[in-house]
Amino acid sequence: MNYTSTRGDTQTPTLSEIVSRGTAADGGLFVPADWPALTGDQLDALLQGSYAETAVAVLKHFGGNSFTTGLLERAIPAAMDKFGAAANPPLKQITDHLWSLELFRGPTFAFKDYALAPLAEILDAKLASEQRRATVLCATSGDTGAATVSAFANRSRLNVIVLFPNGGVSEFQRRQMTTLEADNVLALCVDGDFDDCQRIVKALYQTPQADEFGFTAVNSINLVRILLQTAYYFHAAGNISRQTGRNASFIVPTGNFGNVYAAYIARQLGAPINRLVVTSNENDVLPRLFECGKMEATETHKTISPSMDIQVSSNFERFLWHLKGKSGESVRQAQQQLAEQRCYALSESELKALHHDFSAHRCSTEQANDAMRWMWSDFGKIVCPHSATAVHAARQLQGTTDDQLVLVETADPAKFSSAVHNAIGQQPPPPAGAEKLMTASEQFTAVSASLDAVLTAIESRLR
Ligand SMILES: *Cc1c(COP(=O)(O)O)cnc(C)c1O
């Protein structure tokens, strides 16, 4: 399996090298040069295995042999053991044609656990075999930070530095990052917004300390994270196909385009999947792209689904590379335009190709509230405001298609209890294991939104 950068850089790292690397040297993202060709038996195995078995097999098809022998086979099941009954993401049938994939039953109650928990185990084992240490850096608007802290806490070879915006995450999410008793975790409450946190993290990689502390990224542009997520789409599509004889269509609440890109990979490899539906809140940069062929980043609006308050979907660059016929130079030009002019345009044929693989739906706050009320009144099910955008799209699609529609539920409603309470007049119950969270004592360091302040805090902890 060969990897290449979406912007044409010619270095060809192995999967094992990619796991601890962020972007390619030219600023692009790593993509497999070709999809692995699977035999019928190999595809059946992916559709029938447990989540852990399928995740191991997917990574193997994508060059997993570059890891030490047996590393993936040990690390991934060890991580999933901690999920209990949710080690296989629960799939629930709601009506004849509507299903829900509940990806929020892991340790921190959002889908990010399914990739970050095994990723932490893989990275830890890799560092042990190389006798190295590393420091994971993470800027978060909430869920990624919680999942990262939980996955990496108390690992002797790893430190975790998480930067979250002061007032920019829910109390529940903040407490998930600040109440773990772990010496290797430093939570930094930055007096700024999420963009400040991300800017500082990017700048940290350029400092002399980057080598000294071994700064490493685990954000959603990490290809191994996306490949791990591919496993739950195989698992769910396999189950639906066996039970109904039909293909599944996934409706995915989207921010950085990582989760839905994982579904796209599963379909490209032959999983019984029909359409892929992207949903967004008022930050509707993707639905606008689908309508007029222009990727145009505007100002970010704060909504009740903060994990989707994104104007630049970083992983879309991977799909753009396919749209541009794998031309690194064309992708580089488009991304440069996006950076400088906040905009690029697709050609008519590229737009057509985009519609062939995906569709996109926007959902206003009002419509999300309606969707939460509908789920509650008609099915007794409480969904989070992110998942509500998928519910809204499902209501629009029902009746227009024979597909088995699958709501991809990305977070537990209890993480966003005030928005949910607002919509349905009911407090979502705290998930099992979260009771202590709201009373435990918190540990974090408040810093100003400057590189110097953050570096000083990191040095005083790590040196
Ligand atoms: C991260 C996140 C998303 C967006 O996922 P992407 O992979 O960035 O598209 C949606 N909902 C929730 C709850 C999230 O935490």
Tab-separated table of N, CA and C in Angstrom, residues 136-270:
chain	number	residue	atom	x	y	z
A	136	VAL	N	1.150	14.332	23.106
A	136	VAL	CA	0.020	14.552	22.220
A	136	VAL	C	-0.542	15.952	22.451
A	137	LEU	N	-0.670	16.724	21.366
A	137	LEU	CA	-1.255	18.067	21.456
A	137	LEU	C	-2.660	18.033	20.876
A	138	CYS	N	-3.567	18.725	21.529
A	138	CYS	CA	-4.949	18.678	21.061
A	138	CYS	C	-5.646	20.006	21.340
A	139	ALA	N	-6.140	20.648	20.281
A	139	ALA	CA	-7.018	21.815	20.444
A	139	ALA	C	-8.436	21.310	20.274
A	140	THR	N	-9.339	21.715	21.145
A	140	THR	CA	-10.661	21.089	21.100
A	140	THR	C	-11.791	22.083	21.319
A	141	SER	N	-12.929	21.784	20.666
A	141	SER	CA	-14.150	22.515	20.989
A	141	SER	C	-15.018	21.629	21.886
A	142	GLY	N	-14.446	20.536	22.408
A	142	GLY	CA	-15.172	19.741	23.392
A	142	GLY	C	-14.955	18.246	23.315
A	143	ASP	N	-15.554	17.596	22.305
A	143	ASP	CA	-15.574	16.131	22.299
A	143	ASP	C	-14.206	15.497	22.046
A	144	THR	N	-13.413	16.080	21.146
A	144	THR	CA	-12.101	15.496	20.865
A	144	THR	C	-11.218	15.543	22.105
A	145	GLY	N	-11.258	16.667	22.832
A	145	GLY	CA	-10.444	16.802	24.038
A	145	GLY	C	-10.811	15.753	25.074
A	146	ALA	N	-12.106	15.571	25.289
A	146	ALA	CA	-12.553	14.593	26.280
A	146	ALA	C	-12.105	13.193	25.891
A	147	ALA	N	-12.298	12.833	24.622
A	147	ALA	CA	-11.922	11.490	24.171
A	147	ALA	C	-10.408	11.296	24.217
A	148	THR	N	-9.659	12.344	23.903
A	148	THR	CA	-8.195	12.245	23.911
A	148	THR	C	-7.673	12.074	25.326
A	149	VAL	N	-8.171	12.909	26.252
A	149	VAL	CA	-7.717	12.816	27.640
A	149	VAL	C	-8.026	11.429	28.194
A	150	SER	N	-9.239	10.945	27.943
A	150	SER	CA	-9.623	9.629	28.455
A	150	SER	C	-8.744	8.524	27.859
A	151	ALA	N	-8.461	8.610	26.555
A	151	ALA	CA	-7.716	7.537	25.890
A	151	ALA	C	-6.240	7.523	26.278
A	152	PHE	N	-5.680	8.698	26.573
A	152	PHE	CA	-4.236	8.780	26.813
A	152	PHE	C	-3.851	8.937	28.277
A	153	ALA	N	-4.825	9.086	29.176
A	153	ALA	CA	-4.510	9.313	30.585
A	153	ALA	C	-3.704	8.152	31.161
A	154	ASN	N	-2.746	8.482	32.009
A	154	ASN	CA	-1.963	7.498	32.752
A	154	ASN	C	-1.189	6.518	31.886
A	155	ARG	N	-0.709	6.992	30.755
A	155	ARG	CA	0.200	6.181	29.939
A	155	ARG	C	1.600	6.748	30.151
A	156	SER	N	2.537	5.879	30.548
A	156	SER	CA	3.824	6.399	31.013
A	156	SER	C	4.680	6.976	29.885
A	157	ARG	N	4.438	6.545	28.642
A	157	ARG	CA	5.269	7.056	27.540
A	157	ARG	C	4.692	8.303	26.886
A	158	LEU	N	3.544	8.703	27.343
A	158	LEU	CA	2.844	9.781	26.651
A	158	LEU	C	2.399	10.873	27.617
A	159	ASN	N	2.531	12.126	27.168
A	159	ASN	CA	1.876	13.237	27.852
A	159	ASN	C	0.771	13.759	26.952
A	160	VAL	N	-0.212	14.391	27.561
A	160	VAL	CA	-1.308	14.980	26.802
A	160	VAL	C	-1.457	16.438	27.178
A	161	ILE	N	-1.432	17.314	26.189
A	161	ILE	CA	-1.709	18.728	26.425
A	161	ILE	C	-2.984	19.061	25.678
A	162	VAL	N	-4.012	19.464	26.377
A	162	VAL	CA	-5.262	19.801	25.704
A	162	VAL	C	-5.589	21.273	25.926
A	163	LEU	N	-5.887	21.967	24.827
A	163	LEU	CA	-6.223	23.391	24.890
A	163	LEU	C	-7.708	23.552	24.576
A	164	PHE	N	-8.471	24.129	25.518
A	164	PHE	CA	-9.878	24.374	25.214
A	164	PHE	C	-10.206	25.845	25.458
A	165	PRO	N	-11.146	26.397	24.676
A	165	PRO	CA	-11.480	27.816	24.827
A	165	PRO	C	-12.306	28.072	26.081
A	166	ASN	N	-11.893	29.077	26.843
A	166	ASN	CA	-12.624	29.462	28.056
A	166	ASN	C	-14.075	29.805	27.692
A	167	GLY	N	-15.037	29.094	28.274
A	167	GLY	CA	-16.445	29.365	27.986
A	167	GLY	C	-16.923	28.758	26.669
A	168	GLY	N	-16.027	28.095	25.932
A	168	GLY	CA	-16.400	27.583	24.616
A	168	GLY	C	-16.775	26.110	24.612
A	169	VAL	N	-16.738	25.462	25.772
A	169	VAL	CA	-17.166	24.063	25.853
A	169	VAL	C	-18.211	23.950	26.962
A	170	SER	N	-19.043	22.928	26.907
A	170	SER	CA	-20.068	22.786	27.950
A	170	SER	C	-19.398	22.370	29.263
A	171	GLU	N	-20.084	22.595	30.387
A	171	GLU	CA	-19.506	22.237	31.685
A	171	GLU	C	-19.191	20.742	31.740
A	172	PHE	N	-20.106	19.955	31.185
A	172	PHE	CA	-19.915	18.500	31.135
A	172	PHE	C	-18.606	18.173	30.408
A	173	GLN	N	-18.433	18.804	29.236
A	173	GLN	CA	-17.217	18.526	28.450
A	173	GLN	C	-15.963	18.996	29.185
A	174	ARG	N	-16.033	20.196	29.810
A	174	ARG	CA	-14.857	20.694	30.528
A	174	ARG	C	-14.482	19.734	31.646
A	175	ARG	N	-15.484	19.289	32.386
A	175	ARG	CA	-15.203	18.387	33.502
A	175	ARG	C	-14.616	17.061	33.037
A	176	GLN	N	-15.001	16.622	31.829
A	176	GLN	CA	-14.397	15.390	31.311
A	176	GLN	C	-12.890	15.549	31.108
A	177	MET	N	-12.464	16.796	30.854
A	177	MET	CA	-11.028	17.019	30.602
A	177	MET	C	-10.270	17.374	31.879
A	178	THR	N	-10.975	17.800	32.927
A	178	THR	CA	-10.282	18.377	34.081
A	178	THR	C	-10.411	17.563	35.359
A	179	THR	N	-11.206	16.501	35.361
A	179	THR	CA	-11.420	15.774	36.618
A	179	THR	C	-10.697	14.436	36.673
A	180	LEU	N	-9.986	14.071	35.585
A	180	LEU	CA	-9.251	12.805	35.636
A	180	LEU	C	-8.014	12.976	36.495
A	181	GLU	N	-7.756	12.068	37.381
A	181	GLU	CA	-6.529	12.177	38.159
A	181	GLU	C	-5.422	11.498	37.385
A	182	ALA	N	-4.722	12.273	36.561
A	182	ALA	CA	-3.667	11.707	35.717
A	182	ALA	C	-2.524	12.707	35.619
A	183	ASP	N	-1.335	12.259	36.055
A	183	ASP	CA	-0.157	13.138	36.052
A	183	ASP	C	0.292	13.528	34.654
A	184	ASN	N	-0.084	12.732	33.654
A	184	ASN	CA	0.434	13.007	32.313
A	184	ASN	C	-0.495	13.919	31.498
A	185	VAL	N	-1.536	14.440	32.145
A	185	VAL	CA	-2.490	15.301	31.426
A	185	VAL	C	-2.372	16.738	31.904
A	186	LEU	N	-2.214	17.667	30.974
A	186	LEU	CA	-2.248	19.091	31.303
A	186	LEU	C	-3.390	19.731	30.516
A	187	ALA	N	-4.423	20.186	31.227
A	187	ALA	CA	-5.558	20.847	30.578
A	187	ALA	C	-5.356	22.353	30.667
A	188	LEU	N	-5.362	23.012	29.504
A	188	LEU	CA	-5.142	24.454	29.457
A	188	LEU	C	-6.427	25.153	29.014
A	189	CYS	N	-6.916	26.029	29.892
A	189	CYS	CA	-8.109	26.808	29.588
A	189	CYS	C	-7.646	28.131	28.984
A	190	VAL	N	-7.832	28.267	27.676
A	190	VAL	CA	-7.261	29.392	26.932
A	190	VAL	C	-8.253	30.559	26.885
A	191	ASP	N	-7.741	31.734	27.238
A	191	ASP	CA	-8.605	32.914	27.227
A	191	ASP	C	-8.770	33.398	25.779
A	192	GLY	N	-9.538	32.638	24.994
A	192	GLY	CA	-9.731	32.947	23.580
A	192	GLY	C	-10.767	31.981	23.024
A	193	ASP	N	-10.864	31.896	21.677
A	193	ASP	CA	-11.839	30.961	21.102
A	193	ASP	C	-11.123	29.732	20.525
A	194	PHE	N	-11.905	28.841	19.906
A	194	PHE	CA	-11.332	27.601	19.392
A	194	PHE	C	-10.249	27.873	18.343
A	195	ASP	N	-10.476	28.884	17.498
A	195	ASP	CA	-9.466	29.205	16.474
A	195	ASP	C	-8.134	29.594	17.110
A	196	ASP	N	-8.180	30.326	18.251
A	196	ASP	CA	-6.945	30.661	18.970
A	196	ASP	C	-6.229	29.375	19.408
A	197	CYS	N	-7.001	28.447	19.965
A	197	CYS	CA	-6.406	27.190	20.434
A	197	CYS	C	-5.722	26.474	19.268
A	198	GLN	N	-6.421	26.401	18.138
A	198	GLN	CA	-5.881	25.693	16.991
A	198	GLN	C	-4.626	26.401	16.446
A	199	ARG	N	-4.677	27.727	16.416
A	199	ARG	CA	-3.535	28.516	15.942
A	199	ARG	C	-2.313	28.259	16.833
A	200	ILE	N	-2.515	28.227	18.147
A	200	ILE	CA	-1.395	28.021	19.064
A	200	ILE	C	-0.824	26.606	18.901
A	201	VAL	N	-1.705	25.616	18.740
A	201	VAL	CA	-1.216	24.247	18.555
A	201	VAL	C	-0.376	24.151	17.281
A	202	LYS	N	-0.853	24.750	16.203
A	202	LYS	CA	-0.072	24.732	14.952
A	202	LYS	C	1.299	25.368	15.169
A	203	ALA	N	1.321	26.495	15.914
A	203	ALA	CA	2.588	27.207	16.153
A	203	ALA	C	3.521	26.375	17.028
A	204	LEU	N	2.955	25.578	17.948
A	204	LEU	CA	3.795	24.769	18.841
A	204	LEU	C	4.671	23.798	18.057
A	205	TYR	N	4.133	23.268	16.939
A	205	TYR	CA	4.913	22.315	16.140
A	205	TYR	C	6.148	22.969	15.537
A	206	GLN	N	6.129	24.292	15.394
A	206	GLN	CA	7.257	24.992	14.775
A	206	GLN	C	8.302	25.438	15.803
A	207	THR	N	8.099	25.159	17.081
A	207	THR	CA	9.038	25.609	18.112
A	207	THR	C	10.154	24.580	18.302
A	208	PRO	N	11.315	25.001	18.869
A	208	PRO	CA	12.397	24.044	19.157
A	208	PRO	C	11.934	22.956	20.131
A	209	GLN	N	10.938	23.272	20.961
A	209	GLN	CA	10.449	22.283	21.929
A	209	GLN	C	9.724	21.118	21.250
A	210	ALA	N	9.329	21.283	19.983
A	210	ALA	CA	8.578	20.231	19.293
A	210	ALA	C	9.353	18.914	19.295
A	211	ASP	N	10.667	19.006	19.037
A	211	ASP	CA	11.508	17.805	19.035
A	211	ASP	C	11.760	17.295	20.438
A	212	GLU	N	12.062	18.261	21.337
A	212	GLU	CA	12.389	17.884	22.711
A	212	GLU	C	11.245	17.069	23.348
A	213	PHE	N	10.021	17.532	23.173
A	213	PHE	CA	8.888	16.859	23.823
A	213	PHE	C	8.186	15.858	22.913
A	214	GLY	N	8.558	15.813	21.635
A	214	GLY	CA	7.936	14.865	20.702
A	214	GLY	C	6.469	15.164	20.461
A	215	PHE	N	6.176	16.417	20.073
A	215	PHE	CA	4.779	16.795	19.849
A	215	PHE	C	4.158	15.958	18.734
A	216	THR	N	2.963	15.458	18.963
A	216	THR	CA	2.257	14.569	18.037
A	216	THR	C	0.792	14.985	17.947
A	217	ALA	N	0.197	14.843	16.758
A	217	ALA	CA	-1.208	15.232	16.577
A	217	ALA	C	-2.114	14.012	16.500
A	218	VAL	N	-3.275	14.094	17.091
A	218	VAL	CA	-4.265	13.023	16.907
A	218	VAL	C	-5.591	13.613	16.430
A	219	ASN	N	-5.540	14.765	15.744
A	219	ASN	CA	-6.805	15.348	15.273
A	219	ASN	C	-7.369	14.557	14.097
A	220	SER	N	-8.525	14.993	13.598
A	220	SER	CA	-9.266	14.107	12.688
A	220	SER	C	-8.636	14.023	11.299
A	221	ILE	N	-7.542	14.760	11.050
A	221	ILE	CA	-6.870	14.545	9.769
A	221	ILE	C	-5.940	13.336	9.833
A	222	ASN	N	-5.793	12.734	11.018
A	222	ASN	CA	-4.979	11.521	11.165
A	222	ASN	C	-5.676	10.360	10.454
A	223	LEU	N	-5.049	9.851	9.407
A	223	LEU	CA	-5.709	8.850	8.564
A	223	LEU	C	-6.045	7.567	9.330
A	224	VAL	N	-5.226	7.199	10.308
A	224	VAL	CA	-5.496	5.965	11.050
A	224	VAL	C	-6.811	6.102	11.826
A	225	ARG	N	-7.063	7.307	12.349
A	225	ARG	CA	-8.341	7.540	13.027
A	225	ARG	C	-9.499	7.279	12.083
A	226	ILE	N	-9.385	7.777	10.865
A	226	ILE	CA	-10.483	7.617	9.902
A	226	ILE	C	-10.655	6.158	9.511
A	227	LEU	N	-9.541	5.439	9.327
A	227	LEU	CA	-9.638	4.024	8.954
A	227	LEU	C	-10.297	3.215	10.061
A	228	LEU	N	-10.018	3.574	11.325
A	228	LEU	CA	-10.655	2.875	12.439
A	228	LEU	C	-12.173	3.114	12.402
A	229	GLN	N	-12.581	4.337	12.063
A	229	GLN	CA	-14.014	4.634	11.982
A	229	GLN	C	-14.686	3.872	10.841
A	230	THR	N	-13.931	3.591	9.781
A	230	THR	CA	-14.476	2.819	8.666
A	230	THR	C	-15.082	1.504	9.162
A	231	ALA	N	-14.475	0.951	10.220
A	231	ALA	CA	-14.910	-0.358	10.720
A	231	ALA	C	-16.367	-0.351	11.164
A	232	TYR	N	-16.849	0.739	11.796
A	232	TYR	CA	-18.246	0.674	12.249
A	232	TYR	C	-19.236	0.805	11.105
A	233	TYR	N	-18.810	1.358	9.982
A	233	TYR	CA	-19.717	1.386	8.828
A	233	TYR	C	-19.839	-0.006	8.206
A	234	PHE	N	-18.733	-0.753	8.146
A	234	PHE	CA	-18.826	-2.141	7.695
A	234	PHE	C	-19.749	-2.931	8.616
A	235	HIS	N	-19.510	-2.757	9.912
A	235	HIS	CA	-20.257	-3.518	10.905
A	235	HIS	C	-21.761	-3.259	10.770
A	236	ALA	N	-22.145	-1.974	10.693
A	236	ALA	CA	-23.562	-1.617	10.634
A	236	ALA	C	-24.173	-2.026	9.290
A	237	ALA	N	-23.480	-1.742	8.188
A	237	ALA	CA	-24.026	-2.072	6.866
A	237	ALA	C	-24.175	-3.583	6.716
A	238	GLY	N	-23.228	-4.344	7.275
A	238	GLY	CA	-23.312	-5.798	7.233
A	238	GLY	C	-24.552	-6.299	7.959
A	239	ASN	N	-24.796	-5.746	9.137
A	239	ASN	CA	-25.963	-6.158	9.920
A	239	ASN	C	-27.275	-5.832	9.214
A	240	ILE	N	-27.357	-4.634	8.650
A	240	ILE	CA	-28.597	-4.218	7.991
A	240	ILE	C	-28.837	-5.052	6.741
A	241	SER	N	-27.775	-5.322	6.021
A	241	SER	CA	-27.914	-6.118	4.808
A	241	SER	C	-28.379	-7.541	5.148
A	242	ARG	N	-27.850	-8.123	6.214
A	242	ARG	CA	-28.275	-9.474	6.595
A	242	ARG	C	-29.724	-9.486	7.070
A	243	GLN	N	-30.132	-8.411	7.778
A	243	GLN	CA	-31.488	-8.413	8.341
A	243	GLN	C	-32.557	-8.019	7.332
A	244	THR	N	-32.219	-7.185	6.352
A	244	THR	CA	-33.259	-6.668	5.458
A	244	THR	C	-33.006	-6.995	3.994
A	245	GLY	N	-31.816	-7.489	3.672
A	245	GLY	CA	-31.479	-7.732	2.277
A	245	GLY	C	-31.264	-6.453	1.491
A	246	ARG	N	-31.158	-5.322	2.197
A	246	ARG	CA	-31.012	-4.040	1.496
A	246	ARG	C	-29.733	-3.314	1.903
A	247	ASN	N	-29.380	-2.338	1.080
A	247	ASN	CA	-28.230	-1.505	1.391
A	247	ASN	C	-28.603	-0.419	2.393
A	248	ALA	N	-27.632	0.020	3.142
A	248	ALA	CA	-27.840	1.109	4.103
A	248	ALA	C	-27.445	2.441	3.466
A	249	SER	N	-28.143	3.512	3.882
A	249	SER	CA	-27.713	4.872	3.541
A	249	SER	C	-27.467	5.602	4.843
A	250	PHE	N	-26.275	6.148	5.010
A	250	PHE	CA	-25.918	6.771	6.274
A	250	PHE	C	-26.116	8.283	6.227
A	251	ILE	N	-26.702	8.819	7.294
A	251	ILE	CA	-26.873	10.269	7.412
A	251	ILE	C	-25.949	10.737	8.537
A	252	VAL	N	-24.957	11.546	8.180
A	252	VAL	CA	-23.848	11.804	9.088
A	252	VAL	C	-23.731	13.295	9.452
A	253	PRO	N	-23.948	13.643	10.736
A	253	PRO	CA	-23.718	15.026	11.176
A	253	PRO	C	-22.244	15.376	10.973
A	254	THR	N	-21.995	16.412	10.196
A	254	THR	CA	-20.631	16.607	9.698
A	254	THR	C	-20.011	17.939	10.107
A	255	GLY	N	-18.732	17.877	10.461
A	255	GLY	CA	-17.947	19.071	10.745
A	255	GLY	C	-16.732	19.078	9.851
A	256	ASN	N	-15.721	18.303	10.240
A	256	ASN	CA	-14.473	18.233	9.484
A	256	ASN	C	-14.492	17.208	8.358
A	257	PHE	N	-15.645	16.560	8.118
A	257	PHE	CA	-15.789	15.612	7.013
A	257	PHE	C	-14.980	14.338	7.247
A	258	GLY	N	-14.579	14.069	8.501
A	258	GLY	CA	-13.802	12.870	8.786
A	258	GLY	C	-14.687	11.641	8.870
A	259	ASN	N	-15.761	11.750	9.656
A	259	ASN	CA	-16.635	10.609	9.889
A	259	ASN	C	-17.291	10.143	8.591
A	260	VAL	N	-17.771	11.086	7.784
A	260	VAL	CA	-18.457	10.675	6.547
A	260	VAL	C	-17.439	10.183	5.509
A	261	TYR	N	-16.211	10.671	5.579
A	261	TYR	CA	-15.185	10.156	4.669
A	261	TYR	C	-14.872	8.691	5.005
A	262	ALA	N	-14.961	8.360	6.286
A	262	ALA	CA	-14.769	6.953	6.693
A	262	ALA	C	-15.863	6.081	6.065
A	263	ALA	N	-17.089	6.586	6.031
A	263	ALA	CA	-18.186	5.841	5.403
A	263	ALA	C	-17.928	5.686	3.897
A	264	TYR	N	-17.402	6.732	3.296
A	264	TYR	CA	-17.086	6.697	1.857
A	264	TYR	C	-16.045	5.611	1.564
A	265	ILE	N	-15.039	5.510	2.430
A	265	ILE	CA	-14.022	4.466	2.238
A	265	ILE	C	-14.671	3.083	2.290
A	266	ALA	N	-15.572	2.890	3.281
A	266	ALA	CA	-16.237	1.583	3.398
A	266	ALA	C	-16.988	1.268	2.110
A	267	ARG	N	-17.686	2.266	1.555
A	267	ARG	CA	-18.423	2.015	0.320
A	267	ARG	C	-17.474	1.729	-0.849
A	268	GLN	N	-16.374	2.466	-0.941
A	268	GLN	CA	-15.418	2.236	-2.033
A	268	GLN	C	-14.841	0.827	-1.963
A	269	LEU	N	-14.748	0.274	-0.756
A	269	LEU	CA	-14.196	-1.071	-0.602
A	269	LEU	C	-15.255	-2.150	-0.823
A	270	GLY	N	-16.503	-1.732	-1.052
A	270	GLY	CA	-17.531	-2.719	-1.405
A	270	GLY	C	-18.595	-2.965	-0.353
